[in-house]
PDB file of C-alpha atoms in Angstrom:
ATOM      1  CA  UNK Z   1       1.870   7.018 -23.300  1.00 59.00           C
ATOM      2  CA  UNK Z   2       3.482   3.755 -22.222  1.00 61.00           C
ATOM      3  CA  UNK Z   3       5.731   1.920 -24.707  1.00 67.00           C
ATOM      4  CA  UNK Z   4       4.003  -0.745 -26.794  1.00 67.00           C
ATOM      5  CA  UNK Z   5       6.297  -3.426 -25.362  1.00 66.00           C
ATOM      6  CA  UNK Z   6       4.989  -2.663 -21.864  1.00 66.00           C
ATOM      7  CA  UNK Z   7       1.366  -2.604 -23.019  1.00 69.00           C
ATOM      8  CA  UNK Z   8       1.501  -6.105 -24.503  1.00 72.00           C
ATOM      9  CA  UNK Z   9       3.964  -7.635 -22.041  1.00 75.00           C
ATOM     10  CA  UNK Z  10       2.519 -10.753 -20.299  1.00 76.00           C
ATOM     11  CA  UNK Z  11       1.366 -10.079 -16.759  1.00 74.00           C
ATOM     12  CA  UNK Z  12       1.068 -13.681 -15.543  1.00 78.00           C
ATOM     13  CA  UNK Z  13       2.899 -16.932 -16.194  1.00 79.00           C
ATOM     14  CA  UNK Z  14      -0.143 -18.243 -18.098  1.00 78.00           C
ATOM     15  CA  UNK Z  15       0.182 -15.392 -20.611  1.00 78.00           C
ATOM     16  CA  UNK Z  16       3.826 -16.160 -21.440  1.00 81.00           C
ATOM     17  CA  UNK Z  17       4.120 -17.756 -24.892  1.00 78.00           C
ATOM     18  CA  UNK Z  18       6.728 -20.504 -25.227  1.00 76.00           C
ATOM     19  CA  UNK Z  19       9.111 -21.931 -22.626  1.00 78.00           C
ATOM     20  CA  UNK Z  20       6.504 -24.560 -21.709  1.00 81.00           C
ATOM     21  CA  UNK Z  21       9.237 -26.896 -20.457  1.00 78.00           C
ATOM     22  CA  UNK Z  22      10.014 -24.257 -17.807  1.00 79.00           C
ATOM     23  CA  UNK Z  23       6.767 -22.327 -17.299  1.00 82.00           C
ATOM     24  CA  UNK Z  24       4.053 -24.829 -18.238  1.00 82.00           C
ATOM     25  CA  UNK Z  25       1.807 -26.395 -15.620  1.00 84.00           C
ATOM     26  CA  UNK Z  26       3.921 -28.654 -13.404  1.00 82.00           C
ATOM     27  CA  UNK Z  27       7.224 -27.491 -14.904  1.00 83.00           C
ATOM     28  CA  UNK Z  28      10.186 -27.054 -12.571  1.00 80.00           C
ATOM     29  CA  UNK Z  29      10.583 -23.268 -12.768  1.00 80.00           C
ATOM     30  CA  UNK Z  30       6.852 -22.671 -12.450  1.00 81.00           C
ATOM     31  CA  UNK Z  31       6.694 -24.832  -9.315  1.00 82.00           C
ATOM     32  CA  UNK Z  32       9.589 -22.901  -7.793  1.00 79.00           C
ATOM     33  CA  UNK Z  33       7.846 -19.580  -8.479  1.00 76.00           C
ATOM     34  CA  UNK Z  34       4.412 -20.671  -7.275  1.00 75.00           C
ATOM     35  CA  UNK Z  35       5.784 -22.309  -4.112  1.00 75.00           C
ATOM     36  CA  UNK Z  36       7.830 -19.246  -3.194  1.00 65.00           C
ATOM     37  CA  UNK Z  37      11.131 -21.108  -3.259  1.00 66.00           C
ATOM     38  CA  UNK Z  38      12.633 -18.960  -6.025  1.00 59.00           C
ATOM     39  CA  UNK Z  39      15.024 -17.177  -3.653  1.00 59.00           C
ATOM     40  CA  UNK Z  40      18.002 -17.214  -6.032  1.00 69.00           C
ATOM     41  CA  UNK Z  41      17.557 -17.384  -9.801  1.00 74.00           C
ATOM     42  CA  UNK Z  42      19.772 -16.390 -12.716  1.00 75.00           C
ATOM     43  CA  UNK Z  43      18.105 -16.126 -16.133  1.00 78.00           C
ATOM     44  CA  UNK Z  44      20.513 -16.532 -19.023  1.00 78.00           C
ATOM     45  CA  UNK Z  45      19.695 -16.755 -22.698  1.00 78.00           C
ATOM     46  CA  UNK Z  46      19.325 -14.827 -25.965  1.00 80.00           C
ATOM     47  CA  UNK Z  47      17.163 -11.725 -26.300  1.00 78.00           C
ATOM     48  CA  UNK Z  48      13.420 -12.192 -26.652  1.00 75.00           C
ATOM     49  CA  UNK Z  49      13.157 -15.425 -24.666  1.00 75.00           C
ATOM     50  CA  UNK Z  50      11.193 -13.906 -21.769  1.00 77.00           C
ATOM     51  CA  UNK Z  51      13.903 -13.400 -19.137  1.00 77.00           C
ATOM     52  CA  UNK Z  52      12.851  -9.854 -18.254  1.00 77.00           C
ATOM     53  CA  UNK Z  53       9.160 -10.693 -18.418  1.00 79.00           C
ATOM     54  CA  UNK Z  54       9.423 -13.621 -15.996  1.00 80.00           C
ATOM     55  CA  UNK Z  55      11.647 -11.608 -13.649  1.00 75.00           C
ATOM     56  CA  UNK Z  56       9.057  -8.821 -13.593  1.00 76.00           C
ATOM     57  CA  UNK Z  57       6.227 -11.248 -12.878  1.00 77.00           C
ATOM     58  CA  UNK Z  58       8.148 -12.588  -9.874  1.00 77.00           C
ATOM     59  CA  UNK Z  59       8.976  -9.070  -8.664  1.00 76.00           C
ATOM     60  CA  UNK Z  60       5.382  -7.892  -9.067  1.00 79.00           C
ATOM     61  CA  UNK Z  61       4.075 -10.786  -6.975  1.00 79.00           C
ATOM     62  CA  UNK Z  62       6.530  -9.860  -4.225  1.00 81.00           C
ATOM     63  CA  UNK Z  63       5.694  -6.147  -4.363  1.00 84.00           C
ATOM     64  CA  UNK Z  64       1.939  -6.720  -4.260  1.00 85.00           C
ATOM     65  CA  UNK Z  65       2.254  -9.104  -1.322  1.00 88.00           C
ATOM     66  CA  UNK Z  66       4.499  -6.713   0.591  1.00 89.00           C
ATOM     67  CA  UNK Z  67       2.240  -3.712   0.032  1.00 91.00           C
ATOM     68  CA  UNK Z  68      -1.124  -5.291   0.785  1.00 91.00           C
ATOM     69  CA  UNK Z  69       0.204  -7.187   3.797  1.00 92.00           C
ATOM     70  CA  UNK Z  70       1.758  -3.981   5.165  1.00 93.00           C
ATOM     71  CA  UNK Z  71      -1.485  -2.020   4.746  1.00 93.00           C
ATOM     72  CA  UNK Z  72      -3.449  -4.842   6.385  1.00 94.00           C
ATOM     73  CA  UNK Z  73      -0.985  -4.997   9.281  1.00 94.00           C
ATOM     74  CA  UNK Z  74      -1.252  -1.218   9.627  1.00 95.00           C
ATOM     75  CA  UNK Z  75      -5.034  -1.466   9.860  1.00 96.00           C
ATOM     76  CA  UNK Z  76      -4.806  -4.167  12.542  1.00 96.00           C
ATOM     77  CA  UNK Z  77      -2.318  -2.118  14.553  1.00 95.00           C
ATOM     78  CA  UNK Z  78      -4.532   0.964  14.225  1.00 95.00           C
ATOM     79  CA  UNK Z  79      -7.488  -0.860  15.770  1.00 96.00           C
ATOM     80  CA  UNK Z  80      -5.253  -2.319  18.498  1.00 95.00           C
ATOM     81  CA  UNK Z  81      -3.816   1.063  19.482  1.00 94.00           C
ATOM     82  CA  UNK Z  82      -7.241   2.751  19.440  1.00 94.00           C
ATOM     83  CA  UNK Z  83      -8.594   0.093  21.783  1.00 94.00           C
ATOM     84  CA  UNK Z  84      -5.558  -0.300  24.040  1.00 94.00           C
ATOM     85  CA  UNK Z  85      -4.075   3.213  24.088  1.00 91.00           C
ATOM     86  CA  UNK Z  86      -5.517   4.232  27.457  1.00 92.00           C
ATOM     87  CA  UNK Z  87      -4.769   0.929  29.265  1.00 92.00           C
ATOM     88  CA  UNK Z  88      -1.191   1.019  27.936  1.00 90.00           C
ATOM     89  CA  UNK Z  89      -0.634   4.578  29.148  1.00 89.00           C
ATOM     90  CA  UNK Z  90      -2.167   3.763  32.532  1.00 91.00           C
ATOM     91  CA  UNK Z  91       0.188   0.800  32.814  1.00 88.00           C
ATOM     92  CA  UNK Z  92       3.115   3.094  32.010  1.00 85.00           C
ATOM     93  CA  UNK Z  93       1.921   5.602  34.638  1.00 85.00           C
ATOM     94  CA  UNK Z  94       1.957   8.336  32.021  1.00 84.00           C
ATOM     95  CA  UNK Z  95       1.628  11.865  33.426  1.00 81.00           C
ATOM     96  CA  UNK Z  96      -1.020  14.093  31.828  1.00 82.00           C
ATOM     97  CA  UNK Z  97      -2.990  10.967  31.013  1.00 87.00           C
ATOM     98  CA  UNK Z  98      -5.832  12.646  29.114  1.00 91.00           C
ATOM     99  CA  UNK Z  99      -3.521  14.588  26.799  1.00 90.00           C
ATOM    100  CA  UNK Z 100      -1.264  11.574  26.267  1.00 89.00           C
ATOM    101  CA  UNK Z 101      -4.273   9.417  25.378  1.00 92.00           C
ATOM    102  CA  UNK Z 102      -5.583  12.011  22.923  1.00 93.00           C
ATOM    103  CA  UNK Z 103      -2.149  12.271  21.283  1.00 92.00           C
ATOM    104  CA  UNK Z 104      -1.778   8.503  20.940  1.00 93.00           C
ATOM    105  CA  UNK Z 105      -5.283   8.031  19.527  1.00 94.00           C
ATOM    106  CA  UNK Z 106      -4.723  10.651  16.820  1.00 95.00           C
ATOM    107  CA  UNK Z 107      -1.287   9.215  15.990  1.00 94.00           C
ATOM    108  CA  UNK Z 108      -2.839   5.763  15.619  1.00 94.00           C
ATOM    109  CA  UNK Z 109      -4.736   7.053  12.591  1.00 93.00           C
ATOM    110  CA  UNK Z 110      -1.388   7.486  10.825  1.00 93.00           C
ATOM    111  CA  UNK Z 111      -0.243   3.882  11.193  1.00 95.00           C
ATOM    112  CA  UNK Z 112      -1.659   2.749   7.840  1.00 95.00           C
ATOM    113  CA  UNK Z 113       0.243   5.493   5.932  1.00 95.00           C
ATOM    114  CA  UNK Z 114       3.419   4.615   7.878  1.00 94.00           C
ATOM    115  CA  UNK Z 115       3.164   0.898   7.101  1.00 95.00           C
ATOM    116  CA  UNK Z 116       2.287   1.636   3.475  1.00 94.00           C
ATOM    117  CA  UNK Z 117       5.134   4.103   3.028  1.00 93.00           C
ATOM    118  CA  UNK Z 118       7.669   1.659   4.461  1.00 91.00           C
ATOM    119  CA  UNK Z 119       6.521  -0.991   1.977  1.00 92.00           C
ATOM    120  CA  UNK Z 120       6.704   1.426  -0.949  1.00 92.00           C
ATOM    121  CA  UNK Z 121      10.135   2.738   0.031  1.00 89.00           C
ATOM    122  CA  UNK Z 122      11.387  -0.854   0.281  1.00 86.00           C
ATOM    123  CA  UNK Z 123      10.194  -1.451  -3.298  1.00 87.00           C
ATOM    124  CA  UNK Z 124      12.010   1.649  -4.492  1.00 87.00           C
ATOM    125  CA  UNK Z 125      15.255   0.791  -2.701  1.00 81.00           C
ATOM    126  CA  UNK Z 126      15.112  -2.757  -4.065  1.00 76.00           C
ATOM    127  CA  UNK Z 127      15.637  -1.340  -7.576  1.00 76.00           C
ATOM    128  CA  UNK Z 128      18.371   1.048  -6.416  1.00 74.00           C
ATOM    129  CA  UNK Z 129      16.172   4.157  -6.109  1.00 81.00           C
ATOM    130  CA  UNK Z 130      17.022   5.736  -2.765  1.00 79.00           C
ATOM    131  CA  UNK Z 131      16.322   9.288  -3.909  1.00 85.00           C
ATOM    132  CA  UNK Z 132      12.536   9.042  -4.090  1.00 86.00           C
ATOM    133  CA  UNK Z 133      12.153   7.903  -0.449  1.00 85.00           C
ATOM    134  CA  UNK Z 134      14.387  10.817   0.516  1.00 84.00           C
ATOM    135  CA  UNK Z 135      12.153  13.237  -1.385  1.00 87.00           C
ATOM    136  CA  UNK Z 136       9.096  11.775   0.352  1.00 86.00           C
ATOM    137  CA  UNK Z 137      10.697  12.212   3.781  1.00 84.00           C
ATOM    138  CA  UNK Z 138      11.568  15.793   2.844  1.00 86.00           C
ATOM    139  CA  UNK Z 139       7.914  16.386   1.987  1.00 83.00           C
ATOM    140  CA  UNK Z 140       6.924  14.909   5.358  1.00 87.00           C
ATOM    141  CA  UNK Z 141       9.318  17.154   7.278  1.00 87.00           C
ATOM    142  CA  UNK Z 142       8.233  20.297   5.433  1.00 89.00           C
ATOM    143  CA  UNK Z 143       4.504  19.611   5.790  1.00 89.00           C
ATOM    144  CA  UNK Z 144       4.928  18.688   9.461  1.00 91.00           C
ATOM    145  CA  UNK Z 145       6.719  21.933  10.308  1.00 91.00           C
ATOM    146  CA  UNK Z 146       4.130  24.072   8.523  1.00 93.00           C
ATOM    147  CA  UNK Z 147       1.161  22.265  10.071  1.00 94.00           C
ATOM    148  CA  UNK Z 148       2.722  22.330  13.557  1.00 91.00           C
ATOM    149  CA  UNK Z 149       3.040  26.110  13.333  1.00 92.00           C
ATOM    150  CA  UNK Z 150      -0.523  26.377  12.022  1.00 94.00           C
ATOM    151  CA  UNK Z 151      -2.305  23.968  14.369  1.00 94.00           C
ATOM    152  CA  UNK Z 152      -0.387  24.743  17.562  1.00 90.00           C
ATOM    153  CA  UNK Z 153       0.583  28.368  16.971  1.00 88.00           C
ATOM    154  CA  UNK Z 154      -2.422  29.826  15.146  1.00 90.00           C
ATOM    155  CA  UNK Z 155      -5.253  27.454  16.128  1.00 91.00           C
ATOM    156  CA  UNK Z 156      -3.986  26.531  19.638  1.00 90.00           C
ATOM    157  CA  UNK Z 157      -5.070  22.887  19.303  1.00 92.00           C
ATOM    158  CA  UNK Z 158      -2.428  21.642  21.726  1.00 90.00           C
ATOM    159  CA  UNK Z 159      -1.250  18.031  21.635  1.00 90.00           C
ATOM    160  CA  UNK Z 160      -4.089  17.053  19.314  1.00 92.00           C
ATOM    161  CA  UNK Z 161      -2.838  19.612  16.806  1.00 94.00           C
ATOM    162  CA  UNK Z 162       0.723  18.274  17.035  1.00 92.00           C
ATOM    163  CA  UNK Z 163      -0.506  14.711  16.500  1.00 94.00           C
ATOM    164  CA  UNK Z 164      -2.775  15.723  13.627  1.00 95.00           C
ATOM    165  CA  UNK Z 165       0.088  17.568  11.926  1.00 94.00           C
ATOM    166  CA  UNK Z 166       2.252  14.449  12.183  1.00 93.00           C
ATOM    167  CA  UNK Z 167      -0.481  12.203  10.768  1.00 95.00           C
ATOM    168  CA  UNK Z 168      -1.205  14.532   7.859  1.00 94.00           C
ATOM    169  CA  UNK Z 169       2.504  14.824   7.040  1.00 93.00           C
ATOM    170  CA  UNK Z 170       2.909  11.034   7.087  1.00 91.00           C
ATOM    171  CA  UNK Z 171      -0.135  10.671   4.862  1.00 93.00           C
ATOM    172  CA  UNK Z 172       1.303  13.213   2.411  1.00 91.00           C
ATOM    173  CA  UNK Z 173       4.548  11.216   2.215  1.00 91.00           C
ATOM    174  CA  UNK Z 174       2.616   7.992   1.624  1.00 93.00           C
ATOM    175  CA  UNK Z 175       0.470   9.565  -1.119  1.00 92.00           C
ATOM    176  CA  UNK Z 176       3.515  11.005  -2.934  1.00 90.00           C
ATOM    177  CA  UNK Z 177       5.337   7.664  -2.800  1.00 91.00           C
ATOM    178  CA  UNK Z 178       2.234   5.728  -3.904  1.00 91.00           C
ATOM    179  CA  UNK Z 179       1.721   8.117  -6.808  1.00 90.00           C
ATOM    180  CA  UNK Z 180       5.297   7.544  -7.958  1.00 90.00           C
ATOM    181  CA  UNK Z 181       5.029   3.757  -7.738  1.00 88.00           C
ATOM    182  CA  UNK Z 182       1.643   3.685  -9.505  1.00 85.00           C
ATOM    183  CA  UNK Z 183       3.105   5.914 -12.231  1.00 84.00           C
ATOM    184  CA  UNK Z 184       5.786   3.255 -12.838  1.00 81.00           C
ATOM    185  CA  UNK Z 185       3.472   0.236 -12.916  1.00 74.00           C
ATOM    186  CA  UNK Z 186       5.614  -1.477 -15.522  1.00 68.00           C
ATOM    187  CA  UNK Z 187       8.414  -1.751 -12.953  1.00 71.00           C
ATOM    188  CA  UNK Z 188       6.495  -2.383  -9.728  1.00 77.00           C
ATOM    189  CA  UNK Z 189       3.219  -3.939 -10.913  1.00 69.00           C
ATOM    190  CA  UNK Z 190       1.124  -2.360  -8.158  1.00 73.00           C
ATOM    191  CA  UNK Z 191      -2.357  -2.254  -9.689  1.00 66.00           C
ATOM    192  CA  UNK Z 192      -5.838  -2.829  -8.280  1.00 60.00           C
ATOM    193  CA  UNK Z 193      -6.740  -5.454 -10.868  1.00 57.00           C
ATOM    194  CA  UNK Z 194      -3.746  -7.581  -9.832  1.00 60.00           C
ATOM    195  CA  UNK Z 195      -3.929  -6.942  -6.097  1.00 59.00           C
ATOM    196  CA  UNK Z 196      -3.750  -9.536  -3.353  1.00 73.00           C
ATOM    197  CA  UNK Z 197      -1.386 -11.422  -1.083  1.00 81.00           C
ATOM    198  CA  UNK Z 198       0.578 -14.423  -2.353  1.00 80.00           C
ATOM    199  CA  UNK Z 199       0.809 -16.875   0.529  1.00 83.00           C
ATOM    200  CA  UNK Z 200       4.131 -18.362  -0.607  1.00 78.00           C
ATOM    201  CA  UNK Z 201       5.721 -14.921  -1.005  1.00 80.00           C
ATOM    202  CA  UNK Z 202       4.379 -13.806   2.361  1.00 85.00           C
ATOM    203  CA  UNK Z 203       5.896 -16.850   4.058  1.00 84.00           C
ATOM    204  CA  UNK Z 204       9.228 -16.156   2.392  1.00 79.00           C
ATOM    205  CA  UNK Z 205       9.231 -12.510   3.489  1.00 83.00           C
ATOM    206  CA  UNK Z 206       8.244 -13.365   7.058  1.00 85.00           C
ATOM    207  CA  UNK Z 207      11.106 -15.846   7.350  1.00 83.00           C
ATOM    208  CA  UNK Z 208      13.530 -13.090   6.401  1.00 78.00           C
ATOM    209  CA  UNK Z 209      11.822 -10.269   8.288  1.00 82.00           C
ATOM    210  CA  UNK Z 210      10.821 -11.790  11.627  1.00 87.00           C
ATOM    211  CA  UNK Z 211      14.391 -11.865  13.093  1.00 84.00           C
ATOM    212  CA  UNK Z 212      14.800  -8.140  12.412  1.00 80.00           C
ATOM    213  CA  UNK Z 213      11.311  -7.440  13.773  1.00 84.00           C
ATOM    214  CA  UNK Z 214      12.095  -9.330  16.973  1.00 88.00           C
ATOM    215  CA  UNK Z 215      15.296  -7.328  17.395  1.00 83.00           C
ATOM    216  CA  UNK Z 216      13.498  -3.998  17.066  1.00 82.00           C
ATOM    217  CA  UNK Z 217      10.652  -5.174  19.314  1.00 86.00           C
ATOM    218  CA  UNK Z 218      13.083  -6.036  22.106  1.00 87.00           C
ATOM    219  CA  UNK Z 219      14.650  -2.573  21.818  1.00 81.00           C
ATOM    220  CA  UNK Z 220      11.201  -0.965  21.901  1.00 83.00           C
ATOM    221  CA  UNK Z 221      10.129  -2.949  24.951  1.00 85.00           C
ATOM    222  CA  UNK Z 222      13.300  -1.973  26.799  1.00 86.00           C
ATOM    223  CA  UNK Z 223      12.566   1.671  26.022  1.00 83.00           C
ATOM    224  CA  UNK Z 224       9.013   1.254  27.369  1.00 83.00           C
ATOM    225  CA  UNK Z 225      10.401  -0.239  30.573  1.00 85.00           C
ATOM    226  CA  UNK Z 226      12.688   2.747  31.030  1.00 85.00           C
ATOM    227  CA  UNK Z 227       9.782   5.112  30.302  1.00 84.00           C
ATOM    228  CA  UNK Z 228       7.755   3.353  32.995  1.00 83.00           C
ATOM    229  CA  UNK Z 229      10.469   4.100  35.547  1.00 86.00           C
ATOM    230  CA  UNK Z 230      10.996   7.699  34.416  1.00 87.00           C
ATOM    231  CA  UNK Z 231       7.283   8.551  34.599  1.00 82.00           C
ATOM    232  CA  UNK Z 232       7.370   8.095  38.385  1.00 82.00           C
ATOM    233  CA  UNK Z 233       9.408  11.313  38.592  1.00 84.00           C
ATOM    234  CA  UNK Z 234       6.634  13.444  37.076  1.00 80.00           C
ATOM    235  CA  UNK Z 235       5.935  15.545  33.996  1.00 79.00           C
ATOM    236  CA  UNK Z 236       9.246  17.425  33.955  1.00 82.00           C
ATOM    237  CA  UNK Z 237      11.329  14.248  33.984  1.00 83.00           C
ATOM    238  CA  UNK Z 238       9.118  12.682  31.317  1.00 81.00           C
ATOM    239  CA  UNK Z 239       9.479  15.755  29.078  1.00 80.00           C
ATOM    240  CA  UNK Z 240      13.251  15.793  29.568  1.00 86.00           C
ATOM    241  CA  UNK Z 241      13.388  12.114  28.630  1.00 83.00           C
ATOM    242  CA  UNK Z 242      11.456  12.833  25.448  1.00 81.00           C
ATOM    243  CA  UNK Z 243      13.886  15.612  24.487  1.00 84.00           C
ATOM    244  CA  UNK Z 244      16.871  13.351  25.121  1.00 85.00           C
ATOM    245  CA  UNK Z 245      15.234  10.648  22.983  1.00 83.00           C
ATOM    246  CA  UNK Z 246      15.026  13.088  20.063  1.00 78.00           C
ATOM    247  CA  UNK Z 247      18.695  14.012  20.480  1.00 87.00           C
ATOM    248  CA  UNK Z 248      19.552  10.307  20.520  1.00 80.00           C
ATOM    249  CA  UNK Z 249      17.566   9.783  17.303  1.00 79.00           C
ATOM    250  CA  UNK Z 250      19.497  12.574  15.580  1.00 82.00           C
ATOM    251  CA  UNK Z 251      22.811  11.096  16.741  1.00 82.00           C
ATOM    252  CA  UNK Z 252      21.846   7.698  15.316  1.00 78.00           C
ATOM    253  CA  UNK Z 253      20.735   8.982  11.917  1.00 75.00           C
ATOM    254  CA  UNK Z 254      24.041   8.221  10.183  1.00 76.00           C
ATOM    255  CA  UNK Z 255      24.137   4.706  11.663  1.00 78.00           C
ATOM    256  CA  UNK Z 256      20.545   4.019  10.655  1.00 75.00           C
ATOM    257  CA  UNK Z 257      21.262   5.298   7.138  1.00 73.00           C
ATOM    258  CA  UNK Z 258      24.193   2.902   6.793  1.00 77.00           C
ATOM    259  CA  UNK Z 259      22.060   0.089   8.233  1.00 73.00           C
ATOM    260  CA  UNK Z 260      19.301   0.711   5.676  1.00 70.00           C
ATOM    261  CA  UNK Z 261      21.780   0.912   2.803  1.00 71.00           C
ATOM    262  CA  UNK Z 262      23.559  -2.272   3.885  1.00 73.00           C
ATOM    263  CA  UNK Z 263      20.238  -4.107   4.265  1.00 70.00           C
ATOM    264  CA  UNK Z 264      19.246  -3.141   0.727  1.00 64.00           C
ATOM    265  CA  UNK Z 265      22.585  -4.236  -0.767  1.00 69.00           C
ATOM    266  CA  UNK Z 266      22.511  -7.546   1.117  1.00 68.00           C
ATOM    267  CA  UNK Z 267      18.937  -8.171  -0.007  1.00 64.00           C
ATOM    268  CA  UNK Z 268      19.858  -7.447  -3.619  1.00 60.00           C
ATOM    269  CA  UNK Z 269      22.793  -9.886  -3.394  1.00 66.00           C
ATOM    270  CA  UNK Z 270      20.564 -12.517  -1.778  1.00 59.00           C
ATOM    271  CA  UNK Z 271      18.046 -12.231  -4.575  1.00 53.00           C
ATOM    272  CA  UNK Z 272      20.596 -11.965  -7.381  1.00 49.00           C
TER     273      UNK Z 272
END
């Protein structure tokens, strides 16, 4: 049972009693919150004046926008990959075109769970919880290994089995993370009855996120260009390149972990 304070806590600015000079219609603080220009705020005052409540309302608006936008973007990317998978692979001169196309189409079905998980893990890290995303990744790894052995070893489903195992493992991670966040609704505010995308919050997040997205896109495009050149040497060279890419990913794990941790700390300082 949830604490009584959480049950009766205001969920919107209109439900907050008092502080009309700050939160009433047209008041300064309310305009900042509704326009998405509340990047840096410090609430100071005696207990019971609504500091925590208002902070949670702002955080919930951000979390809902991040989650629903991520899921929507995942759906758009899924449709795009399903439609363009074969033309992209033809353009890259991919060897074993039929198997590569089948693998990419099945993997496309896991884009929504990937986008959703990334949004949920960002919410968890924003409140200093880095353990739960780790547990979810551990679940993904364990499920993926078991399903790979089952689908490829026992059922002999080939590349489709490998892709399906990956998608199911990613979905399991997303479901576990979503269950945890929904269980702590008082902290994250991710509920169906208060769903939706706040335009002002979305604009604010895009301004902060687009530079990083552009950076990663450029790296991805450079890798595609190199793949295009390697594919001319045949299946063996392409397979060797894939193995080397996995080794590279393992070597970069510590750097990526530090990057993620630093990003979270910087974001917390920016929003403090």
